Tab-separated table of C-alpha atoms in Angstrom:
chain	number	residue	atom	x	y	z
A	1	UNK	CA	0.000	0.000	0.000
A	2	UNK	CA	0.992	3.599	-0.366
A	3	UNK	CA	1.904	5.502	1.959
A	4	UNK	CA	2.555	9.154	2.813
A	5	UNK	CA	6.380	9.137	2.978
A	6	UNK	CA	6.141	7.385	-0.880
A	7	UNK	CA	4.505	10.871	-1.948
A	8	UNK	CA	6.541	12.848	-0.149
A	9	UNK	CA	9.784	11.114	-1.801
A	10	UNK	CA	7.645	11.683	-5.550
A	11	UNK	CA	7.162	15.312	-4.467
A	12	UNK	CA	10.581	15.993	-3.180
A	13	UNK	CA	12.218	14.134	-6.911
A	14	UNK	CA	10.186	16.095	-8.767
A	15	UNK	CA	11.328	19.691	-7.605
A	16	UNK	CA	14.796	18.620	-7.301
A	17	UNK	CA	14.835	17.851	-10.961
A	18	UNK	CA	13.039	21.138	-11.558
A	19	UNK	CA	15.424	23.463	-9.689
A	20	UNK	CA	18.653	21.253	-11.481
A	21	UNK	CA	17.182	22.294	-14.750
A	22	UNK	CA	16.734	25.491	-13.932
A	23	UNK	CA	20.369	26.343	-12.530
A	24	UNK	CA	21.317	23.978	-15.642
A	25	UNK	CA	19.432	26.478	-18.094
A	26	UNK	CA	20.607	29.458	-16.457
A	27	UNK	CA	24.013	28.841	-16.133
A	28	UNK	CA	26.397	26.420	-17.763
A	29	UNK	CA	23.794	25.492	-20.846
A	30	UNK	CA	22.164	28.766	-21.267
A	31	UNK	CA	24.047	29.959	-24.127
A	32	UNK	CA	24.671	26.642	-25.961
A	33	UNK	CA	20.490	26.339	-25.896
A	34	UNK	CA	20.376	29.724	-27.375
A	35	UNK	CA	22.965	29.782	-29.876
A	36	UNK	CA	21.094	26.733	-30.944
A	37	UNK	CA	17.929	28.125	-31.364
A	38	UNK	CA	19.307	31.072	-32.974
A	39	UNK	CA	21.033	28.973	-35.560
A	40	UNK	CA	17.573	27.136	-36.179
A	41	UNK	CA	15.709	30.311	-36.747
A	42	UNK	CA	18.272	31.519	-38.928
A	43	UNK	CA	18.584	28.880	-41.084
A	44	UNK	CA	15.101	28.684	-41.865
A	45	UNK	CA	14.761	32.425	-42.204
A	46	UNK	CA	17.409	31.746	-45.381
A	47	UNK	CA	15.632	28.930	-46.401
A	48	UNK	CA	12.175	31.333	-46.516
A	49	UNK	CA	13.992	33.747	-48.635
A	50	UNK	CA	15.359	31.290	-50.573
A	51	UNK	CA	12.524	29.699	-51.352
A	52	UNK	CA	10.396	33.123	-52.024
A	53	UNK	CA	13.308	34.196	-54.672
A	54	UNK	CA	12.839	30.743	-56.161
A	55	UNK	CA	9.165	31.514	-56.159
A	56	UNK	CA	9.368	35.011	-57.913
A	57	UNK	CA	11.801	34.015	-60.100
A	58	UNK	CA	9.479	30.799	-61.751
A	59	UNK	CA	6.385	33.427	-61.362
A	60	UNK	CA	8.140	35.873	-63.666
A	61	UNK	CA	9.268	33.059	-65.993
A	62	UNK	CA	5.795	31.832	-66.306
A	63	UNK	CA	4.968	35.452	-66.823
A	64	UNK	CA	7.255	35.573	-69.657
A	65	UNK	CA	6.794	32.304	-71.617
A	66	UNK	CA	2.946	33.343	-71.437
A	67	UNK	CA	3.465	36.355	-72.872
A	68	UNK	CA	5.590	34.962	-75.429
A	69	UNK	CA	2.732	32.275	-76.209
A	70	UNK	CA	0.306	35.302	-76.359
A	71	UNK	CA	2.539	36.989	-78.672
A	72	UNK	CA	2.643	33.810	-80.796
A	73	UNK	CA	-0.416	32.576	-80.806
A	74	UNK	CA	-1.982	34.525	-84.047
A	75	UNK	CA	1.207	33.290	-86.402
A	76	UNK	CA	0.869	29.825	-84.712
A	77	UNK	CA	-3.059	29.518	-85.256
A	78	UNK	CA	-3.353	30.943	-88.623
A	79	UNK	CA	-5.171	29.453	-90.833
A	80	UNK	CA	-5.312	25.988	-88.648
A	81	UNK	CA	-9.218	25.946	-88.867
A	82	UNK	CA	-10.250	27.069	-92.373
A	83	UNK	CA	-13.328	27.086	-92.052
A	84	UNK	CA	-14.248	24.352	-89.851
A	85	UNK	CA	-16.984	24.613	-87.798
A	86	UNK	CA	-16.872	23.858	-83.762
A	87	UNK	CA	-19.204	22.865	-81.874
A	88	UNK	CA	-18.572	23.505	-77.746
A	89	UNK	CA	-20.078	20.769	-74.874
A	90	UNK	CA	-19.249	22.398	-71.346
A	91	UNK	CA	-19.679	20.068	-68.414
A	92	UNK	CA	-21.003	21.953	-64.806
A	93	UNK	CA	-18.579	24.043	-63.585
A	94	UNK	CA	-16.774	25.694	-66.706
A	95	UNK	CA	-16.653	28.852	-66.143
A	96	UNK	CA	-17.524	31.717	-68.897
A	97	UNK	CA	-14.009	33.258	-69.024
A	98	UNK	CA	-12.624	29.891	-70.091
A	99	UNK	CA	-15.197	28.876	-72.828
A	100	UNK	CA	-14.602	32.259	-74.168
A	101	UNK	CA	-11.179	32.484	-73.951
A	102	UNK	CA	-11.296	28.667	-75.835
A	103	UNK	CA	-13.584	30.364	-78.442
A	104	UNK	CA	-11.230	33.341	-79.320
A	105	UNK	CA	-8.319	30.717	-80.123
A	106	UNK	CA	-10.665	28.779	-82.334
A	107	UNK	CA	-11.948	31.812	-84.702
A	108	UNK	CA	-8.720	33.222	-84.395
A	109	UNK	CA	-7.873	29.618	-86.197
A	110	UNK	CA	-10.046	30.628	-88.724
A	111	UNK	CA	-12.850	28.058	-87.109
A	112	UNK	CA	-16.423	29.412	-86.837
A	113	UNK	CA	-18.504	28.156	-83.828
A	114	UNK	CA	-21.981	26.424	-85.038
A	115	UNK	CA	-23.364	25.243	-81.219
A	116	UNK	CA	-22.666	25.827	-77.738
A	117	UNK	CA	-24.271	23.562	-75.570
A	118	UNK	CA	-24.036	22.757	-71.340
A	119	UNK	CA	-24.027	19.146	-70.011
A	120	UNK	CA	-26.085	18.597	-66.979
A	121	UNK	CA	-24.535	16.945	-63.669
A	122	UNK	CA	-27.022	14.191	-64.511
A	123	UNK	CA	-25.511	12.671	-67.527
A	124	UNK	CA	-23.068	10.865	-65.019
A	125	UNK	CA	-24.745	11.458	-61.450
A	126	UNK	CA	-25.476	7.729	-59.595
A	127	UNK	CA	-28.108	8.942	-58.695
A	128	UNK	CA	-29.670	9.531	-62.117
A	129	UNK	CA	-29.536	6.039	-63.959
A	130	UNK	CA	-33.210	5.907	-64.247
A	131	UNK	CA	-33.292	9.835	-66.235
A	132	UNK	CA	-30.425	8.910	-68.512
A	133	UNK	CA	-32.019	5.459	-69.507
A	134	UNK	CA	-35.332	7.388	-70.498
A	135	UNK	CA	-33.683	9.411	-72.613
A	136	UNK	CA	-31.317	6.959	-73.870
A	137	UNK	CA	-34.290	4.755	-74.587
A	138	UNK	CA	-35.715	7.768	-77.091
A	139	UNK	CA	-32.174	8.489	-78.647
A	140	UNK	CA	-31.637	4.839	-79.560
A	141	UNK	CA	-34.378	4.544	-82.252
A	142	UNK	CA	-32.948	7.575	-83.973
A	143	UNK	CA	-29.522	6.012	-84.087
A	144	UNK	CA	-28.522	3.658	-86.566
A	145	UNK	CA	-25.969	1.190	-85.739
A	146	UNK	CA	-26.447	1.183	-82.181
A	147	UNK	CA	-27.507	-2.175	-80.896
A	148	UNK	CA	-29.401	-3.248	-78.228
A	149	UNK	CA	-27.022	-4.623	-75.781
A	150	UNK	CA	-25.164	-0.886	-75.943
A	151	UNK	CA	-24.693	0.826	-72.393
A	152	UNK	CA	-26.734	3.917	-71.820
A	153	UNK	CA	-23.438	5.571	-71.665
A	154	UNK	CA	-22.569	4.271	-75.593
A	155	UNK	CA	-25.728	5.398	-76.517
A	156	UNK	CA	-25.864	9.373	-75.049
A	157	UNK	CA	-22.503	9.675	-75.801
A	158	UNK	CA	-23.769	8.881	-79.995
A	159	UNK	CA	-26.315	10.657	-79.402
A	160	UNK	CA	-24.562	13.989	-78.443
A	161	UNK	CA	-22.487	13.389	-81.465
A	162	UNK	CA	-25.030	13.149	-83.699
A	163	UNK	CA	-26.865	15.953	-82.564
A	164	UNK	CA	-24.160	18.362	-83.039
A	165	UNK	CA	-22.739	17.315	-86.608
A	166	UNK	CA	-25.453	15.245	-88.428
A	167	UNK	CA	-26.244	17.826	-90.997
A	168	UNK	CA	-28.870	17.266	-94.021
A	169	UNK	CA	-27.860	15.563	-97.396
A	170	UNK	CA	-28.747	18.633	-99.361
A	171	UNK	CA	-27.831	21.206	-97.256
A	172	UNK	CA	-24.615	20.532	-94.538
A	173	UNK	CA	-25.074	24.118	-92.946
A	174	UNK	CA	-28.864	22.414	-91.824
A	175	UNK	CA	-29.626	19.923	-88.792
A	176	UNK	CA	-30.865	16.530	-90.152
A	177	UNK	CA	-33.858	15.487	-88.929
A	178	UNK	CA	-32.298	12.707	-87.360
A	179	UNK	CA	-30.269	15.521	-85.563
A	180	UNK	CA	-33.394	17.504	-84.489
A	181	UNK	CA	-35.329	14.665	-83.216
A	182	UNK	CA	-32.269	13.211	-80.943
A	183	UNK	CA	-31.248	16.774	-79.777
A	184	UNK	CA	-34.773	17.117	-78.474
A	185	UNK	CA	-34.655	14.064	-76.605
A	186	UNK	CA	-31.666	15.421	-74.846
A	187	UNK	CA	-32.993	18.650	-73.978
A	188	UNK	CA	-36.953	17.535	-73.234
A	189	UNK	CA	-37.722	18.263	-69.801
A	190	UNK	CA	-36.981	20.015	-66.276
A	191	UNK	CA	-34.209	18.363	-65.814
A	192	UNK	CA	-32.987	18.006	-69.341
A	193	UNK	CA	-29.150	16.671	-70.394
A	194	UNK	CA	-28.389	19.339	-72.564
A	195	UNK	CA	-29.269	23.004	-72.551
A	196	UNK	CA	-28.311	24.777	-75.822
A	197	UNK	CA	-27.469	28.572	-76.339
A	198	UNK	CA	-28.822	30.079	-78.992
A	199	UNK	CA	-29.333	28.170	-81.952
A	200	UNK	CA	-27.749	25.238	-82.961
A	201	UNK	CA	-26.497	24.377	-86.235
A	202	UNK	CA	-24.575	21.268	-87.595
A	203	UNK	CA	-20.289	21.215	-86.734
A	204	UNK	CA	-17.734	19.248	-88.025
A	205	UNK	CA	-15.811	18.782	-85.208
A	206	UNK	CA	-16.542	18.909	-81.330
A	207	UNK	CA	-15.493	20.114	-78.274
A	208	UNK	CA	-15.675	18.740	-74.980
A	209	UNK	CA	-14.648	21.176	-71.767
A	210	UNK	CA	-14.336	19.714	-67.924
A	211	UNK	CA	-13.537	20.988	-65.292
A	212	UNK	CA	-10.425	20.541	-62.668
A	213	UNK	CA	-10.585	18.548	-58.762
A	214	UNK	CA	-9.681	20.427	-55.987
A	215	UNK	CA	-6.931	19.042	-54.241
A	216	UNK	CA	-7.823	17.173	-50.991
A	217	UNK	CA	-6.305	18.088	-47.707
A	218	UNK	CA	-3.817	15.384	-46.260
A	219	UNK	CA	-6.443	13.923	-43.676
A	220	UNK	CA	-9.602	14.240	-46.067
A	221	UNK	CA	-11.548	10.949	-47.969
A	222	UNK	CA	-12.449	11.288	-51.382
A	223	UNK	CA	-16.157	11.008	-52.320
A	224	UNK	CA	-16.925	7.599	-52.941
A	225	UNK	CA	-19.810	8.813	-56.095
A	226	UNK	CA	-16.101	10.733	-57.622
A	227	UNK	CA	-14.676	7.737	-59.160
A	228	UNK	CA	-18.246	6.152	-60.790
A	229	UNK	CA	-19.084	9.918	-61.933
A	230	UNK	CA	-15.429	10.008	-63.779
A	231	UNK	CA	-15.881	6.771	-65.579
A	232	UNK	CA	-19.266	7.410	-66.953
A	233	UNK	CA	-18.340	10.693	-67.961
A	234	UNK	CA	-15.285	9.127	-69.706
A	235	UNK	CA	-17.589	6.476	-70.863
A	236	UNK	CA	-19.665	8.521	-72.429
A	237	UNK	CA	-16.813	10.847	-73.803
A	238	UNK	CA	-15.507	7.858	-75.522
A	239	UNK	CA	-18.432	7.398	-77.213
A	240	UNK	CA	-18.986	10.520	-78.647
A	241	UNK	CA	-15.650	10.663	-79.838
A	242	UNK	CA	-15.879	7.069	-81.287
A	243	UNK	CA	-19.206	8.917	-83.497
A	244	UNK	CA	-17.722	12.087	-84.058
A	245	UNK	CA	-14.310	14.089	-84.541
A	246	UNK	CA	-14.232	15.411	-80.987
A	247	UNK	CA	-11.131	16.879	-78.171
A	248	UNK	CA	-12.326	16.982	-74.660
A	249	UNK	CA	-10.304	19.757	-73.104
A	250	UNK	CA	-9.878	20.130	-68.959
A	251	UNK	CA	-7.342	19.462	-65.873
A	252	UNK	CA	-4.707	16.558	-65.287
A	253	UNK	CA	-2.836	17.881	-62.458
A	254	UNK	CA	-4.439	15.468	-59.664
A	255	UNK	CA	-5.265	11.790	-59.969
A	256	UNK	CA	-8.972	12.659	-59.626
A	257	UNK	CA	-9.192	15.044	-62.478
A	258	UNK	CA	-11.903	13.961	-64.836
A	259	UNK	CA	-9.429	14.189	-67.573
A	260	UNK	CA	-7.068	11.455	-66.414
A	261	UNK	CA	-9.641	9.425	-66.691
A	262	UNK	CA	-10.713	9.980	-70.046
A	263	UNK	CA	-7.148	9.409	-71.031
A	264	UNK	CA	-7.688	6.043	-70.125
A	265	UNK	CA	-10.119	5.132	-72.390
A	266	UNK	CA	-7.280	5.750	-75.040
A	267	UNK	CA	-9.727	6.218	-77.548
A	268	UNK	CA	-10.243	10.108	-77.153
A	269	UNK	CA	-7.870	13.268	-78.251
A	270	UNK	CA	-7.121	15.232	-74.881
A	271	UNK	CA	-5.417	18.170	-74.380
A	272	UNK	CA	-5.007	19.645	-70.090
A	273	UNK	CA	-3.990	23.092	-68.481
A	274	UNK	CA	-7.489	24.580	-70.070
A	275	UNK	CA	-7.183	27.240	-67.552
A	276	UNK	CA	-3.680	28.753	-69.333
A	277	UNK	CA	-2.460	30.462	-72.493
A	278	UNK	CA	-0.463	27.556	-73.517
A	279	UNK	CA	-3.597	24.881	-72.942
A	280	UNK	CA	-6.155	27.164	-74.693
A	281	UNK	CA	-3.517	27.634	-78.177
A	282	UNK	CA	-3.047	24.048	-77.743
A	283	UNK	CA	-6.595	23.174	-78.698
A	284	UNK	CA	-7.419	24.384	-81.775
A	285	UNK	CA	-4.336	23.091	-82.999
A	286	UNK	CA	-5.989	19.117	-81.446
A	287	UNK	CA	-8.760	19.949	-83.510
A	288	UNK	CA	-6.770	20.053	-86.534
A	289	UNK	CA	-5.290	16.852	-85.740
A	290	UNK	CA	-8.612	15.109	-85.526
A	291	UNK	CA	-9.903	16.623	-88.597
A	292	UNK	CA	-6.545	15.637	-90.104
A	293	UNK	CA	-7.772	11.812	-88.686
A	294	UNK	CA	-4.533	11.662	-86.242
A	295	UNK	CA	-4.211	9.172	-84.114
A	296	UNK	CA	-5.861	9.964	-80.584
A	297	UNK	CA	-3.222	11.813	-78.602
A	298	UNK	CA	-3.058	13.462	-74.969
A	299	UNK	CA	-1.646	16.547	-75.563
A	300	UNK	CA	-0.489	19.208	-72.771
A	301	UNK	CA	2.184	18.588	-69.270
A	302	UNK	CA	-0.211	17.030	-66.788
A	303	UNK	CA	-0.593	13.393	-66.006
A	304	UNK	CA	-0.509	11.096	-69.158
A	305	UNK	CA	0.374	13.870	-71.543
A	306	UNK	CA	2.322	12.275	-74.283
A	307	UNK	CA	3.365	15.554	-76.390
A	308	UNK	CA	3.309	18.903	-75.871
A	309	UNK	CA	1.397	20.447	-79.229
A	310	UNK	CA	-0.060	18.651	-82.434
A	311	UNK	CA	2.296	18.100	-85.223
A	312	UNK	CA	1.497	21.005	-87.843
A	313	UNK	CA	-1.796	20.425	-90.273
A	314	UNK	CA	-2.557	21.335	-93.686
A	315	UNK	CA	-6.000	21.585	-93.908
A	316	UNK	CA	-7.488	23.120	-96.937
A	317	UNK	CA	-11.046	23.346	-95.256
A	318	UNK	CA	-14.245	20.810	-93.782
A	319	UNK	CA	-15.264	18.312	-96.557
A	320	UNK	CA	-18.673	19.027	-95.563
A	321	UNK	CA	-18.698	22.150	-97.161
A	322	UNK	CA	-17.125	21.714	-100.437
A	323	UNK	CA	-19.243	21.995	-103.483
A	324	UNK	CA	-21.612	18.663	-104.621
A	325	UNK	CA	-21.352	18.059	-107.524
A	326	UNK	CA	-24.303	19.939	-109.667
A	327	UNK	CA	-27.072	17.230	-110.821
A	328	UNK	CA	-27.679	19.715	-113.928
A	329	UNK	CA	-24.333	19.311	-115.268
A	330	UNK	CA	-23.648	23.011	-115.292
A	331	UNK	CA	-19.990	22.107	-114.276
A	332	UNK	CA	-19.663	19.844	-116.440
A	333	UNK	CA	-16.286	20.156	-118.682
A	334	UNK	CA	-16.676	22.312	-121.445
A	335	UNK	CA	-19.655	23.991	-119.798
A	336	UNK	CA	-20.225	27.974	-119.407
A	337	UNK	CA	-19.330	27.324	-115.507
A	338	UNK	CA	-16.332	24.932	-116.634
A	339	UNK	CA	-12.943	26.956	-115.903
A	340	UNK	CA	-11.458	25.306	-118.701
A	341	UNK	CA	-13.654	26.040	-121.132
A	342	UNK	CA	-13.606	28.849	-124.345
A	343	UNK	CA	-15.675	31.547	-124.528
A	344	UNK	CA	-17.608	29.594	-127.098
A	345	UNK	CA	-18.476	26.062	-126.836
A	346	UNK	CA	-18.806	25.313	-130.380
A	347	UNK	CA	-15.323	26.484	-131.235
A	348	UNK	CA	-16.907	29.432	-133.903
A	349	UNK	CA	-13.781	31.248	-132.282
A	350	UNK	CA	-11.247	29.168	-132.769
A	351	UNK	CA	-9.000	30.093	-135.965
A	352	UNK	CA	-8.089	26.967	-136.626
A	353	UNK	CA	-11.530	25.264	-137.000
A	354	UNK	CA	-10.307	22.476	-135.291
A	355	UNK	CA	-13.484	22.810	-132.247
A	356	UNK	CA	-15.839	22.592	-135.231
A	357	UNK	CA	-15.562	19.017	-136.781
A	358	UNK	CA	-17.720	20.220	-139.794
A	359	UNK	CA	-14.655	22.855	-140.652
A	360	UNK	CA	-17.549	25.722	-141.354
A	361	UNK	CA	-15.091	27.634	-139.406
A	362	UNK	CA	-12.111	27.063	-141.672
A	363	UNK	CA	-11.186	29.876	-143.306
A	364	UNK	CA	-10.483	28.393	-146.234
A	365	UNK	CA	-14.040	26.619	-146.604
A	366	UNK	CA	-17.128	28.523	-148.479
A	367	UNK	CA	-20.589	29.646	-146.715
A	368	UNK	CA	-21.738	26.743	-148.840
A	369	UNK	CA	-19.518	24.035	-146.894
A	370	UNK	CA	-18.100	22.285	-149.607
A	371	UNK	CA	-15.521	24.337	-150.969
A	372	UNK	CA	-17.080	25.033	-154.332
């Protein structure tokens, strides 16, 4: 048991160690303590400044290779986009300042923009299976070549494509009818999948924005819906790429960005750092490439970028748009409209006589025709 004299002992240890420390810490150790301490706080006042030189130093370079880009950017995009036309998907989240900024690279390609369209939270949600099968359900009989055993993801994804660049046989600057009916099924309803602004008119290529993760603090969990919500976006994605020329544009600087994901599918041209000067050139220039029919690339520096920019395109305009052929035969060789063609047809002004197989235009025939 313990007794009295056992706490007193505890008590008595106790201060004796408290008043050696102190006569310790005043005298004999007092200024090796303090010269260490002041070594500590000096070295990692240098190592602050150090570091906050380092970081001016890489904000002015950044500063100055944007600025360079910016300078660049109109001999660099000329003439990349003659002509094509653009369609633009956002996905919730992209801001205005970044689809516009996007849009001023692509006309200042020489690209026009036919559609701009925003992608509900719903087209991937977990929550929303049941919406997106209802409206995948209408989509599918407007879709030829989609089979029955295709995901709803397969079959929105088509059916986004299809909406924004089936144009009609006799006139490619019109929506099909396929087109209409299937974009109505994706914007029918309160809580529609697509919202369009302004009007919509066929593209020939299409463009996909996301959005970035924000990075999660050391001790945080990640949203268990994250991952499922990334793959049927990329899903999806995949599919509409797989239907149409189309770039999805966005983030890859965390695991969790969208766009890493995509870049898995390895079926889909990416290109990341949307929100900079270097990432919005880049993209019109991954356009070309897909109209060009390269092979799907991740362009851009963040995670499972594979080059930097697009090799150089020479694109002479959309096929879409080039002339049909005229059913009348105006254009037909040696027709008024053919440029190779005389002033006259029948060869009356040709000295030679040798357009007229008669020879009434030889000049040494008679007005009778036989020479006489």
């Amino acid at each position: 048991m313990i007794d009295f004299r056992y706490h007193l002992v505890s008590l008595i240890s106790v201060f004796l160690a408290l008043a050696v420390g102190i006569v310790l810490g005043a005298g004999p150790l007092r200024d090796t303590i303090s010269d260490q301490l002041t070594g500590q706080v000096e070295v990692l006042r240098e190592e602050k400044e150090a570091l906050r030189v380092e970081v001016d130093e890489n904000r002015r370079a950044i500063e100055i290779d944007t600025a360079f880009i910016e300078a660049s950017a109109p001999a660099l995009l000329d003439d990349v986009l003659p002509g094509y036309r653009v369609a633009v998907a956002t996905l919730p989240g992209v801001t205005d300042d970044v689809a516009a900024a996007v849009t001023q690279r692509i006309e200042q390609a020489g690209g026009e923009i036919t559609a701009r369209v925003e992608l509900s939270a719903d087209w991937a949600a977990p929550g929303a299976e049941s919406a997106r099968g209802d409206v995948a359900d209408t989509a599918r009989s407007d879709l030829s070549g989609i089979s029955s055993s295709e995901t709803d993801d397969v079959v929105l994804g088509t059916a986004l494509a299809v909406a924004l660049t089936d144009a009609d046989a006799s006139s490619p600057r019109v929506p099909s009818s396929r087109a209409t009916s299937v974009l109505e099924a994706l914007t029918d309803g309160g809580d529609a999948l697509v919202s369009v602004q302004g009007e919509a008119a066929p593209a020939d290529l299409v463009l996909v924005l996301t959005t970035p993760q924000v990075p999660l603090e050391p001790d945080a969990t990640v949203d268990p819906e994250l991952e499922p919500t990334n793959v049927t976006w990329a899903l999806t994605l995949a599919a509409t790429a797989e239907a149409a020329p189309t770039v999805v544009a966005g983030y890859a600087a965390i695991d969790t960005d969208l766009l890493v994901r995509v870049r898995g599918e390895r079926t889909v041209t990416t290109v990341d750092g949307l929100g900079t000067v270097p990432g919005q050139v880049t993209v019109p220039l991954a356009l070309a490439a897909v109209a060009a029919e390269e092979e799907p690339t991740p362009y851009g520096s963040g995670i499972g970028a594979q080059d930097p920019l697009p090799a150089t395109q020479e694109l002479t305009g959309p096929p879409a748009l080039e002339p049909a052929p005229d059913p009348t035969g105006t254009d037909a060789p040696g027709s008024p409209d053919d440029p190779t063609a005389t002033d006259d047809p029948t060869g009356t002004d040709d000295p030679t006589g040798t357009d007229d197989p008669i020879g009434t235009d030889d000049p040494s025939a008679t007005d009778g025709g036989d020479g006489a």
